[in-house]
Structure formats: C-alpha cells, structure tokens
Short mmCIF file of C-alpha atoms in Angstrom, two decimals:
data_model
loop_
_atom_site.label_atom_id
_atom_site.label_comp_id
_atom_site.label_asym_id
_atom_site.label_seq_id
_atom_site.Cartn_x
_atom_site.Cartn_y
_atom_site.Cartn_z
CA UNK S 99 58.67 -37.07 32.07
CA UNK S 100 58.25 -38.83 28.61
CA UNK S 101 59.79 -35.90 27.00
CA UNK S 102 62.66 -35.83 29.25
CA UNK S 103 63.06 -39.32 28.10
CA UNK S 104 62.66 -38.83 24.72
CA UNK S 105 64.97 -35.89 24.70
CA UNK S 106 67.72 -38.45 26.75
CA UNK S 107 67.25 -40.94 23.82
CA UNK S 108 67.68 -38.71 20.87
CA UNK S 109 71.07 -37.41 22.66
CA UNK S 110 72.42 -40.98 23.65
CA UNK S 111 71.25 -42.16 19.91
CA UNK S 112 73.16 -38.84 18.17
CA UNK S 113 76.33 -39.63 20.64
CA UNK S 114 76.38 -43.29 19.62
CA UNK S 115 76.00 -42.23 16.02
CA UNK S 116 79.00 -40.17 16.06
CA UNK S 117 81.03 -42.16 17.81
CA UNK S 118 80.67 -45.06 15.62
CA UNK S 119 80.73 -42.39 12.83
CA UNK S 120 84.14 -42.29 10.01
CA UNK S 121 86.61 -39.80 11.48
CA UNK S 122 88.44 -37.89 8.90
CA UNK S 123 91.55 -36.35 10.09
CA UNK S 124 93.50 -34.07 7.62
CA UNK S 125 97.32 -33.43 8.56
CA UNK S 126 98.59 -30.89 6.25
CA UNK S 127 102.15 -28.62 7.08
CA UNK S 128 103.20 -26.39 4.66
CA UNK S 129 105.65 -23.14 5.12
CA UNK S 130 106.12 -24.08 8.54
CA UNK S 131 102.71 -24.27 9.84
CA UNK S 132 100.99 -27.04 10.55
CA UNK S 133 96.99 -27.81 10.66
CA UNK S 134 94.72 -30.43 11.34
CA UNK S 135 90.74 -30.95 10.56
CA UNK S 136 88.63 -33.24 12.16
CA UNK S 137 85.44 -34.11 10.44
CA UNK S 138 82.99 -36.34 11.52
CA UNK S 139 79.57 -36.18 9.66
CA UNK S 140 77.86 -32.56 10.25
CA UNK S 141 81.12 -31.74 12.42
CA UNK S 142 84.00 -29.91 11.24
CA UNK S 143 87.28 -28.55 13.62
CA UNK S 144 90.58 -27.11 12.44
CA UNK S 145 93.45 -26.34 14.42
CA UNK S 146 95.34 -23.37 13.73
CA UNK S 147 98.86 -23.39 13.92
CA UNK S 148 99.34 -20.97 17.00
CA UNK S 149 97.15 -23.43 18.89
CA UNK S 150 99.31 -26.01 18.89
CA UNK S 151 102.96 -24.47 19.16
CA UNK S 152 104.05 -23.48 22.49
CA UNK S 153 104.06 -20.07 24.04
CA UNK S 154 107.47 -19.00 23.66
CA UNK S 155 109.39 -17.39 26.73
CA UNK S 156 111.77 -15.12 26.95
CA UNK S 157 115.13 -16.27 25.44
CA UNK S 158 118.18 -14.65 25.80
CA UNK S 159 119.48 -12.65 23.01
CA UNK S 160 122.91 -14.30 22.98
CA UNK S 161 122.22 -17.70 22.18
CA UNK S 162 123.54 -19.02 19.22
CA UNK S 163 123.04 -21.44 16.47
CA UNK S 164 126.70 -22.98 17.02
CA UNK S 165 125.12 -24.75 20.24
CA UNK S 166 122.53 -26.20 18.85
CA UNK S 167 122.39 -30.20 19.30
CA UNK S 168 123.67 -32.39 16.67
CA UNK S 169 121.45 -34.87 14.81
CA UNK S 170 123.21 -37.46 17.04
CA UNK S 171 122.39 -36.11 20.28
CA UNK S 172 118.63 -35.47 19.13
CA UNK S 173 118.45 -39.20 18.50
CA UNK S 174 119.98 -39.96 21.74
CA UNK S 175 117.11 -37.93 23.50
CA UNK S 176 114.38 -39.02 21.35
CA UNK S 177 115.40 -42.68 22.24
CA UNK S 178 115.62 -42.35 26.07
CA UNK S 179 112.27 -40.36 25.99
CA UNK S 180 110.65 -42.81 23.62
CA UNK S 181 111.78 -45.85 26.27
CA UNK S 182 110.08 -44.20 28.80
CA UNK S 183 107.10 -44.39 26.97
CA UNK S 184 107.43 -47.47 25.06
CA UNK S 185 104.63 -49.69 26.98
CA UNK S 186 101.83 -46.59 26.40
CA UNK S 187 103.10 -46.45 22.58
CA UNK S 188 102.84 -50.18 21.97
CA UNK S 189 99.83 -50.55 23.70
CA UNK S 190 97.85 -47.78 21.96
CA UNK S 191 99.54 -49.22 18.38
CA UNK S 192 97.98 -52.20 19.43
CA UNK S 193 94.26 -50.71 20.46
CA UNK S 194 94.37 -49.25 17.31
CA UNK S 195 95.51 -51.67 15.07
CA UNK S 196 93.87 -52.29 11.65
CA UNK S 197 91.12 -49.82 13.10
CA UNK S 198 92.65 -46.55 11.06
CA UNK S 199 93.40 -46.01 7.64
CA UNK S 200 96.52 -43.62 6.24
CA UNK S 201 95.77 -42.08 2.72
CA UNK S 202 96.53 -39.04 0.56
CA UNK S 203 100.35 -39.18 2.04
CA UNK S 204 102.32 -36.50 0.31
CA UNK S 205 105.99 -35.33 1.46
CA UNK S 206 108.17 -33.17 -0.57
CA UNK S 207 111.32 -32.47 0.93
CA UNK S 208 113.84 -29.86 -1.00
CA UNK S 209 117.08 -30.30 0.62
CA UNK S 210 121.38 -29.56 0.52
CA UNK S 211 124.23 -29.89 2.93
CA UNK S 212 126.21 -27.51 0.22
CA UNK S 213 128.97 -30.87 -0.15
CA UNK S 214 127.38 -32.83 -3.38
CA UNK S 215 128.55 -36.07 -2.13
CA UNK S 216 127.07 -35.82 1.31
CA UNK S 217 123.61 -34.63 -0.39
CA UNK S 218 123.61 -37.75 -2.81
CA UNK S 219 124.19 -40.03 0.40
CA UNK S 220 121.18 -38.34 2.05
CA UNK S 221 119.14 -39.04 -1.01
CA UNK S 222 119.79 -42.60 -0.30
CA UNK S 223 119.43 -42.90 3.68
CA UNK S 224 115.85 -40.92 3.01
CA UNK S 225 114.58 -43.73 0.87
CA UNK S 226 116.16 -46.74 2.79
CA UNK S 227 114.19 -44.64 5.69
CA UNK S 228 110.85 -44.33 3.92
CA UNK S 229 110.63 -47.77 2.91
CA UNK S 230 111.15 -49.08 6.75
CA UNK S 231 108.85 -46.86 8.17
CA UNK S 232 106.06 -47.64 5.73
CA UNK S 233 106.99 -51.60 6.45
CA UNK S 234 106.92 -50.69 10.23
CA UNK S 235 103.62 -48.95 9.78
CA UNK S 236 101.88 -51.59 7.89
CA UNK S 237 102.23 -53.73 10.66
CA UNK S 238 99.50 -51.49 12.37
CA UNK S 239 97.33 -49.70 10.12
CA UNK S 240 96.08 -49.67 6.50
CA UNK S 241 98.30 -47.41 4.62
CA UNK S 242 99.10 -46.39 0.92
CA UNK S 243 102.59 -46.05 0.22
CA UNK S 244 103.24 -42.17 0.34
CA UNK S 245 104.18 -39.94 -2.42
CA UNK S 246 107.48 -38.84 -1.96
CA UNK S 247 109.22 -36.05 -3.88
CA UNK S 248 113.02 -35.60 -3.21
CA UNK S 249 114.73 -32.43 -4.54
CA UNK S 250 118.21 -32.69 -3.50
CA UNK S 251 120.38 -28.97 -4.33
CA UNK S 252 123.51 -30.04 -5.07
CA UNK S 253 124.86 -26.83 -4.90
CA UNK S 254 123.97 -25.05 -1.76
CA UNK S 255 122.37 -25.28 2.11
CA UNK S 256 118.28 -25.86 1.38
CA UNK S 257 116.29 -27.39 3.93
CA UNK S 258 112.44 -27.01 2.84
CA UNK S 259 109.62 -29.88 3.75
CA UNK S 260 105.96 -29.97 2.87
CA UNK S 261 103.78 -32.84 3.73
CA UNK S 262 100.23 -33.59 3.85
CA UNK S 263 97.70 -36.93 4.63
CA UNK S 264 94.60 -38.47 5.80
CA UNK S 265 93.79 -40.65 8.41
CA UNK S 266 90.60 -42.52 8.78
CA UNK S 267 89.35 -44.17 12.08
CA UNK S 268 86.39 -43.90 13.89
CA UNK S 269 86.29 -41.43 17.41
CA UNK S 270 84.97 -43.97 19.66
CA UNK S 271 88.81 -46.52 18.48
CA UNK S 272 90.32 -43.20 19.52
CA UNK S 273 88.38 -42.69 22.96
CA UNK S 274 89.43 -46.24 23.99
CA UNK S 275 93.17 -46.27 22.87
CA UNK S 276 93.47 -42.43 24.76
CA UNK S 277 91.54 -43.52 28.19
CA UNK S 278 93.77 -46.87 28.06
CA UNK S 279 97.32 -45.08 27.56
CA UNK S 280 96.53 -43.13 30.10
CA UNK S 281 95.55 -45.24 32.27
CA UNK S 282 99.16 -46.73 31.23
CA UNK S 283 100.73 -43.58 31.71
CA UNK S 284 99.74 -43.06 35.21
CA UNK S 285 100.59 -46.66 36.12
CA UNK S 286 103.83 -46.52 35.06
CA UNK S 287 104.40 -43.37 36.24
CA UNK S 288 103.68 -44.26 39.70
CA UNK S 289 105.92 -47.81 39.29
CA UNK S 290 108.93 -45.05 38.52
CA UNK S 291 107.65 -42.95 41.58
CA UNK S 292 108.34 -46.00 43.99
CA UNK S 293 111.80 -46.68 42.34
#
C-alpha cells in the first residue's frame, strides 16, 4: 500500500510539474506546409502537415478556378462564422490574457496582381493591416512586433507566403481556456437549438 501511494504521488507531482511547466509552441509554414512543435520540458510533439489538412474527397474534374469566391465573399463568410462564435473567442482571449507570450514572428510574403498600381496599393493595405492586428493583439498577449518582409512583383501574378513564430504559455492556461470554450460552445449551441 505505501508504494501504491508513493507511486500516486510521484505521478500527481510529475503532472503538476508539467502543467505548470513553459509551453513552447513553434508555428512554422513554409512551401505550403504547415507544422507545429510542442515542447514542454523532456516532451517534444510535431505535427506533420498531412495531420492536420483534411482528407480530401472526391471532386469533380470539371470544376474550375473561374468560380472560385471572391475576397469579398470570403470576408462575408468569415464574418457570419466568426459571429457565431464570438462569445467562445472573447472569452478564451480573455482566459488567456497576458498568460502567453508571441516571439520569433517572421512573415515574408512575395506577391503581384500583374497591374503595378494595384500591387503598390496592396503594399499599403498590408501594412495599415499589420499594424492593427499587432495593436489588436497587444491588447491580449505579450507580443514582439513581427518581422515583416514585403516583396511586391510589379510585373507579374506571384502569390508566395512564408511565416514562422513562437508562442509561450503554460499547458495548464491552455487546459482551462479549452474546457471553458467548450463549455461555451455547447451552451450556446443549445440556446440556438431552442431558437
């Protein structure tokens, strides 16, 4: 019996210590692939890129790139889906805030529409865009301004994008903010049910 409870102590000590342990999380895409390592202490995962795309299914042959969505509509449906999910996302901003740490942010976008003047205006929107997302974001965490590299081709279609960073929190912030929004999530998903 005392080694059963000896045994039960070392395991509840080592779970406390790594929850309470610096989480490293390393966000890295880079010729369209993305992956992510988690590292906390003696503990090292990395996702590989096929784990976290989506099985594809069968598409039909036919479809073409002339029916694609605008960047208008896109916005339009990543607004109404973000409303839906507004409460969960402030909520979880708010578990989290001042808890995790953004570092190491690196973007390099190589980019051309193939009209100069439309490029040069896209230069401009991307900064005005960085700038109020970073202000947005340091409402919430600790964050270094990022390194951003713009290559605009003036003289041609390009549309290439490499970023990379590191974020900093601790496993048991990320425990509480996940059990919470979900809790959240199923809340307000049975408010819409009764609508």
């Amino acid at each position: 019996m005392i080694y059963f409870l000896i045994i039960a102590i070392l395991i509840l000590a080592l779970l406390i210590f790594l929850l309470y342990s610096p989480l490293r999380i390393t966000v890295e895409y880079r010729n369209q692939k993305l992956a992510i390592e988690f590292r906390c202490r003696f503990l090292k995962w990395r996702t590989k890129d096929s784990h976290l795309k989506k099985k594809k299914t069968d598409e039909p042959a036919s479809k073409d790139k002339g029916n694609m969505p605008g960047v208008l509509e896109r916005l339009t449906t990543f607004r109404k889906s973000y409303d839906g999910v507004r409460d969960i996302v402030d909520e979880v901003l708010d578990l989290v805030k001042n808890r995790a740490q953004f570092s190491g942010i690196f973007v390099r976008v190589r980019y051309g529409t193939g009209e100069a003047a439309i490029t040069g205006m896209i230069y401009g929107a991307i900064w005005a865009l960085v700038g109020n997302v970073y202000s947005f974001l340091c409402r919430f965490f600790r964050i270094e301004f990022p390194v951003v590299e713009l290559e605009p081709v003036f003289g041609g279609k390009a549309f290439e994008i490499e970023a990379e960073g590191i974020i900093t929190t601790k496993l048991v912030h990320i425990i509480t903010a996940g059990l919470r929004s979900l809790r959240l999530y199923s809340k307000n998903k049975k408010e819409k049910g009764a609508k």
